[in-house]
CSV table of C-alpha atoms and ligand atoms in Angstrom, one decimal:
chain,number,residue,atom,x,y,z
V,1,MET,CA,0.1,16.4,-21.9
V,2,THR,CA,-1.7,17.4,-18.6
V,3,ASP,CA,-5.2,16.2,-18.2
V,4,SER,CA,-7.5,19.2,-17.4
V,5,ARG,CA,-10.1,16.9,-16.0
V,6,VAL,CA,-7.7,15.9,-13.0
V,7,GLN,CA,-5.2,18.4,-11.7
V,8,ASN,CA,-4.2,19.1,-8.0
V,9,CYS,CA,-5.7,15.7,-7.0
V,10,ILE,CA,-4.4,13.3,-4.3
V,11,VAL,CA,-2.6,10.3,-5.8
V,12,PHE,CA,-2.7,6.9,-4.0
V,13,LEU,CA,-0.4,4.5,-5.6
V,14,ASP,CA,0.2,0.9,-5.2
V,15,SER,CA,1.0,-2.0,-7.4
V,16,GLY,CA,-2.6,-3.4,-7.3
V,17,ALA,CA,-5.6,-3.3,-5.0
V,18,GLY,CA,-3.5,-2.9,-1.7
V,19,GLY,CA,-3.7,0.9,-1.2
V,20,LEU,CA,-7.7,1.0,-1.8
V,21,PRO,CA,-8.3,0.5,2.1
V,22,TYR,CA,-6.0,3.4,2.6
V,23,LEU,CA,-7.8,5.6,0.1
V,24,SER,CA,-11.2,4.6,1.8
V,25,ALA,CA,-10.0,5.7,5.3
V,26,TYR,CA,-8.7,8.9,4.0
V,27,SER,CA,-11.9,9.5,2.1
V,28,ALA,CA,-13.7,9.2,5.5
V,29,LEU,CA,-11.2,11.5,7.3
V,30,ASN,CA,-11.7,14.1,4.6
V,31,PRO,CA,-14.2,13.5,1.6
V,32,LYS,CA,-13.4,16.8,0.0
V,33,PRO,CA,-10.3,16.2,-2.1
V,34,LEU,CA,-10.5,14.2,-5.4
V,35,LEU,CA,-8.4,11.2,-4.9
V,36,LEU,CA,-6.9,9.4,-8.0
V,37,TYR,CA,-6.1,5.7,-7.3
V,38,VAL,CA,-3.3,4.3,-9.4
V,39,ALA,CA,-3.2,0.6,-9.7
V,40,ASP,CA,0.1,-0.4,-11.3
V,41,LYS,CA,-1.1,-3.6,-12.7
V,42,LYS,CA,1.3,-3.7,-15.5
V,43,ASN,CA,4.2,-4.0,-12.9
V,44,PHE,CA,2.3,-6.3,-10.1
V,45,PRO,CA,3.8,-7.6,-8.1
V,46,TYR,CA,6.4,-5.2,-6.7
V,47,GLY,CA,7.7,-7.4,-3.9
V,48,GLU,CA,9.5,-9.8,-6.2
V,49,LYS,CA,11.3,-7.2,-7.9
V,50,THR,CA,14.6,-5.7,-7.0
V,51,LYS,CA,15.2,-2.4,-5.4
V,52,SER,CA,16.7,-0.9,-8.4
V,53,GLU,CA,13.9,-2.2,-10.6
V,54,LEU,CA,11.5,-0.5,-8.2
V,55,VAL,CA,13.4,2.8,-8.2
V,56,SER,CA,13.5,2.9,-11.9
V,57,LEU,CA,10.0,2.0,-12.6
V,58,LEU,CA,8.6,4.3,-10.0
V,59,ILE,CA,10.5,7.2,-11.2
V,60,GLU,CA,9.0,6.5,-14.6
V,61,LEU,CA,5.5,6.2,-13.4
V,62,VAL,CA,5.7,9.2,-11.0
V,63,GLY,CA,7.0,11.2,-13.9
V,64,ARG,CA,4.1,10.5,-16.0
V,65,ILE,CA,1.8,10.8,-13.2
V,66,LYS,CA,3.2,14.2,-12.6
V,67,LYS,CA,3.1,15.3,-16.2
V,68,HIS,CA,-0.5,14.2,-16.7
V,69,PHE,CA,-2.3,15.4,-13.5
V,70,SER,CA,0.2,17.7,-11.4
V,71,PRO,CA,-0.8,16.0,-8.3
V,72,ALA,CA,-1.1,18.1,-5.0
V,73,LEU,CA,0.4,15.0,-3.1
V,74,ILE,CA,1.4,11.4,-3.9
V,75,THR,CA,0.8,8.8,-1.3
V,76,LEU,CA,2.8,5.6,-2.0
V,77,ALA,CA,0.2,3.1,-0.6
V,78,CYS,CA,2.5,0.4,-0.9
V,79,ASN,CA,5.1,-0.5,2.1
V,80,THR,CA,7.5,-2.3,-0.7
V,81,ALA,CA,7.5,0.9,-3.0
V,82,SER,CA,8.1,3.1,0.2
V,83,VAL,CA,10.9,1.2,1.7
V,84,SER,CA,12.6,0.6,-1.7
V,85,ALA,CA,12.1,3.9,-3.5
V,86,LEU,CA,10.7,6.7,-1.3
V,87,ALA,CA,13.8,8.4,-0.6
V,88,GLU,CA,15.0,8.4,-4.3
V,89,LEU,CA,11.6,9.7,-5.4
V,90,ARG,CA,12.1,12.6,-3.1
V,91,GLU,CA,15.5,13.2,-4.4
V,92,TYR,CA,14.4,13.0,-8.0
V,93,PHE,CA,11.4,15.1,-7.6
V,94,PRO,CA,12.4,17.7,-5.1
V,95,GLY,CA,9.3,19.9,-5.7
V,96,THR,CA,6.7,17.0,-5.0
V,97,ASP,CA,5.1,16.1,-1.9
V,98,PHE,CA,5.1,12.4,-1.1
V,99,VAL,CA,3.7,10.4,1.8
V,100,GLY,CA,5.0,6.9,2.2
V,101,THR,CA,3.5,3.8,3.9
V,102,VAL,CA,6.0,1.7,6.2
V,103,PRO,CA,5.5,-1.2,8.6
V,104,ALA,CA,4.4,-0.2,12.0
V,105,VAL,CA,7.2,-1.6,13.6
V,106,LYS,CA,7.7,1.2,16.3
V,107,PRO,CA,4.2,0.9,17.8
V,108,ALA,CA,4.4,-2.9,17.7
V,109,LEU,CA,7.7,-2.9,19.5
V,110,LEU,CA,6.5,-0.4,22.1
V,111,TYR,CA,3.7,-2.5,23.0
V,112,SER,CA,5.5,-5.9,22.9
V,113,LYS,CA,6.3,-7.1,26.5
V,114,LYS,CA,8.6,-9.8,24.9
V,115,LYS,CA,10.3,-7.2,22.6
V,116,HIS,CA,9.5,-9.6,19.9
V,117,ILE,CA,7.3,-8.9,17.1
V,118,ALA,CA,6.5,-10.6,13.8
V,119,VAL,CA,6.4,-8.6,10.6
V,120,LEU,CA,4.3,-9.9,7.6
V,121,GLY,CA,5.3,-8.5,4.4
V,122,THR,CA,6.7,-9.1,0.7
V,123,GLU,CA,10.2,-10.5,0.2
V,124,ARG,CA,11.6,-6.9,-0.9
V,125,THR,CA,10.1,-5.0,2.2
V,126,LEU,CA,11.4,-7.8,4.6
V,127,GLU,CA,14.9,-7.8,3.1
V,128,ASP,CA,15.4,-4.2,3.2
V,129,GLY,CA,17.4,-2.5,6.0
V,130,TYR,CA,14.4,-0.3,7.0
V,131,ILE,CA,13.0,-2.5,9.6
V,132,ARG,CA,16.0,-3.3,11.4
V,133,ARG,CA,16.9,0.4,11.4
V,134,ILE,CA,13.6,1.3,13.1
V,135,ALA,CA,13.9,-1.6,15.4
V,136,ASP,CA,17.3,-0.6,16.7
V,137,ASN,CA,16.1,2.8,17.1
V,138,THR,CA,13.1,1.8,19.3
V,139,ALA,CA,14.1,-1.2,21.6
V,140,ARG,CA,17.4,-2.7,22.3
V,141,ASP,CA,17.9,-6.4,21.8
V,142,CYS,CA,14.6,-6.7,20.3
V,143,THR,CA,13.7,-9.9,17.9
V,144,ILE,CA,12.1,-9.4,14.6
V,145,THR,CA,10.6,-12.4,13.0
V,146,ARG,CA,10.2,-11.7,9.1
V,147,ILE,CA,7.5,-13.7,7.5
V,148,MET,CA,7.2,-13.4,3.9
V,149,ALA,CA,3.6,-13.7,2.4
V,150,ALA,CA,3.7,-13.3,-1.4
V,151,GLU,CA,0.9,-16.0,-1.5
V,152,LEU,CA,-1.4,-13.6,0.9
V,153,VAL,CA,-0.7,-10.6,-1.8
V,154,ASN,CA,-1.7,-12.9,-4.6
V,155,PHE,CA,-4.8,-14.0,-2.7
V,156,VAL,CA,-5.9,-10.6,-2.2
V,157,GLU,CA,-5.1,-9.3,-5.5
V,158,HIS,CA,-6.8,-12.3,-7.3
V,159,ASP,CA,-9.0,-14.4,-5.1
V,160,ILE,CA,-10.4,-12.6,-2.2
V,161,ASP,CA,-13.7,-11.7,-3.9
V,162,TYR,CA,-14.6,-15.3,-4.5
V,163,SER,CA,-13.4,-16.6,-1.1
V,164,ASP,CA,-15.5,-17.2,2.0
V,165,LYS,CA,-15.0,-16.2,5.5
V,166,ALA,CA,-13.7,-19.6,6.6
V,167,ALA,CA,-11.1,-19.8,3.8
V,168,ARG,CA,-10.0,-16.2,4.8
V,169,ILE,CA,-9.5,-17.0,8.4
V,170,ALA,CA,-7.6,-20.3,7.3
V,171,MET,CA,-5.4,-18.1,5.2
V,172,VAL,CA,-4.5,-15.6,7.8
V,173,LYS,CA,-4.5,-18.2,10.6
V,174,LYS,CA,-1.4,-20.0,9.0
V,175,TYR,CA,0.6,-16.9,9.4
V,176,ILE,CA,-0.6,-16.0,12.9
V,177,ASP,CA,0.6,-19.4,13.8
V,178,MET,CA,4.1,-19.0,12.4
V,179,ALA,CA,4.2,-15.9,14.5
V,180,ARG,CA,3.1,-17.5,17.7
V,181,GLU,CA,5.6,-20.5,17.1
V,182,LYS,CA,8.5,-18.2,16.8
V,183,GLY,CA,7.4,-16.6,20.3
V,184,ALA,CA,6.3,-13.0,19.0
V,185,ASP,CA,3.6,-11.2,20.8
V,186,ALA,CA,2.7,-8.6,18.3
V,187,LEU,CA,2.0,-8.8,14.5
V,188,VAL,CA,2.6,-6.1,12.1
V,189,LEU,CA,0.9,-6.1,8.7
V,190,GLY,CA,3.6,-4.9,6.6
V,191,CYS,CA,2.0,-4.7,3.3
V,192,THR,CA,-1.2,-2.7,2.4
V,193,HIS,CA,-3.0,-5.7,0.7
V,194,PHE,CA,-3.4,-7.4,4.1
V,195,LEU,CA,-5.6,-4.7,5.2
V,196,PHE,CA,-8.2,-6.3,3.1
V,197,LEU,CA,-8.0,-9.0,5.7
V,198,LEU,CA,-7.9,-6.7,8.7
V,199,ASP,CA,-11.2,-8.4,10.4
V,200,GLU,CA,-9.9,-11.7,9.9
V,201,PHE,CA,-6.5,-11.1,11.2
V,202,LYS,CA,-7.9,-9.5,14.2
V,203,GLU,CA,-10.5,-12.5,14.9
V,204,ALA,CA,-8.0,-15.1,14.5
V,205,SER,CA,-5.1,-13.6,16.6
V,206,ALA,CA,-7.1,-12.5,19.6
V,207,PRO,CA,-6.6,-12.1,22.4
V,208,ASP,CA,-3.1,-12.7,22.6
V,209,MET,CA,-1.5,-11.2,19.3
V,210,PRO,CA,-2.4,-7.6,18.6
V,211,VAL,CA,-2.2,-6.4,15.1
V,212,PHE,CA,-0.5,-3.2,13.9
V,213,ASP,CA,-1.0,-1.5,10.9
V,214,SER,CA,-0.1,2.0,9.4
V,215,MET,CA,-3.4,3.3,8.2
V,216,ASN,CA,-4.3,5.9,10.5
V,217,GLY,CA,-0.7,7.4,10.4
V,218,VAL,CA,-0.8,7.5,6.8
V,219,CYS,CA,-4.1,9.2,6.8
V,220,GLY,CA,-2.9,11.7,9.4
V,221,ARG,CA,0.1,12.5,7.6
V,222,ILE,CA,-1.7,13.2,4.4
V,223,GLU,CA,-4.0,15.5,6.3
V,224,ASN,CA,-1.2,17.6,7.7
V,225,MET,CA,0.7,17.7,4.4
V,226,LEU,CA,-2.2,19.2,2.7
V,227,SER,CA,-3.0,22.0,4.8
V,228,GLY,CA,-3.1,25.3,3.0
V,229,LYS,CA,-2.9,23.4,-0.5
V,230,THR,CA,-5.2,23.8,-3.3
V,231,VAL,CA,-6.9,20.6,-4.2
V,232,MET,CA,-9.3,19.5,-6.8
V,233,THR,CA,-12.6,18.4,-5.5
V,234,GLY,CA,-14.8,15.6,-7.2
V,235,LYS,CA,-15.7,12.0,-7.4
V,236,ASN,CA,-12.7,9.7,-6.9
V,237,LEU,CA,-11.3,8.0,-9.6
V,238,LEU,CA,-9.4,4.5,-10.3
V,239,PHE,CA,-6.7,4.3,-13.0
V,240,VAL,CA,-5.3,0.8,-14.0
V,241,THR,CA,-2.1,0.8,-15.8
V,242,GLY,CA,-1.1,-2.0,-18.3
V,243,GLU,CA,-4.1,-2.5,-20.5
V,244,ASP,CA,-6.9,-0.3,-21.9
V,245,ASP,CA,-9.4,-2.3,-20.3
V,246,ALA,CA,-9.3,-2.3,-16.3
V,247,GLY,CA,-11.0,-5.8,-16.5
V,248,LYS,CA,-14.1,-7.1,-14.7
V,249,GLN,CA,-12.6,-7.5,-11.2
V,250,TRP,CA,-11.5,-3.8,-11.1
V,251,GLU,CA,-15.1,-2.6,-12.2
V,252,THR,CA,-16.2,-4.5,-9.1
V,253,ARG,CA,-13.7,-3.0,-6.9
V,254,ALA,CA,-14.3,0.5,-8.3
V,255,ALA,CA,-18.1,0.1,-7.4
V,256,ARG,CA,-17.1,-1.1,-3.8
V,257,PHE,CA,-14.8,1.7,-3.2
V,258,GLY,CA,-17.0,4.4,-5.0
V,259,LEU,CA,-14.6,5.3,-7.7
V,260,ASP,CA,-15.2,6.1,-11.4
V,261,ILE,CA,-12.7,4.2,-13.9
V,262,PHE,CA,-10.6,6.8,-15.5
V,263,LYS,CA,-8.5,6.7,-18.5
V,264,PRO,CA,-5.8,9.3,-19.0
V,265,ARG,CA,-5.7,11.0,-22.3
V,266,ASP,CA,-2.3,10.1,-24.3
V,267,TRP,CA,-1.2,7.6,-21.7
V,268,ASP,CA,0.8,4.7,-23.2
V,269,TYR,CA,-0.9,1.6,-21.8
V,270,VAL,CA,1.7,-0.7,-22.7
R,1,DGL,N1,1.0,-3.6,-1.6
R,1,DGL,C1,2.3,-3.8,-1.4
R,1,DGL,C2,3.0,-3.4,-0.3
R,1,DGL,O1,2.4,-2.7,0.7
R,1,DGL,C3,3.0,-5.1,-2.2
R,1,DGL,C4,2.3,-5.8,-3.2
R,1,DGL,C5,3.3,-6.5,-4.2
R,1,DGL,O2,4.2,-7.2,-4.0
R,1,DGL,O3,2.9,-5.8,-5.2
R,1,DGL,O4,4.1,-4.0,0.0
């Protein structure tokens, strides 16, 4: 059943907290539209699922989101979901506009003097053919060092709020050192969760290893795709799947990102 409180909103969707910096950056660019953040806690983490598992769970979730909210646009604020299922979602829901989030491989390769970049992401994102395809279309004979960082995803999802700066720097430095040891001269943050650590990444990788992410590209794309559309305005909202109670940590996040916790009517939580 459609929920008249939230229609024609812009949805940001991730397995957890990862898309929140994207929502925040878009809200700074255009504060008008009502943004609905959907944290698919029920299915976290996406990075350890197979492509076909992700395609079916995302088709199910997007189907429900469409039914309840008739969104003006859906942003997959998740690299894992985008490389695994964006094409399938577009095919399954031909009338719906989607914006995907993919690792910023192209700008990093265009910058890299050694034509050797490191991409940090989930296992699923890194095993997908997407990165190689973009790399081959951008630079000949380039080297891509793939660094799987599920530990970092879990750190951001569960522990970051209880960590101090020294712990966060130590956490990211480990991955920057791996990229340096392999000989890369640019680092791509290929998972939205890592944007929570952007300052730490920049601090620990300077001056020889610039960090690339897709946040500005995604925000610009949303803005272009929205032109001429009718959108609802109002306070931004957070919906956490999985349980009726979002939990304390999500209350803290909602407050930090200026979101009201929202429970759709008639949503089957479990
Ligand atoms: N935030 C997601 C991404 O950008 C992945 C996190 C997960 O494994 O669920 O890839």
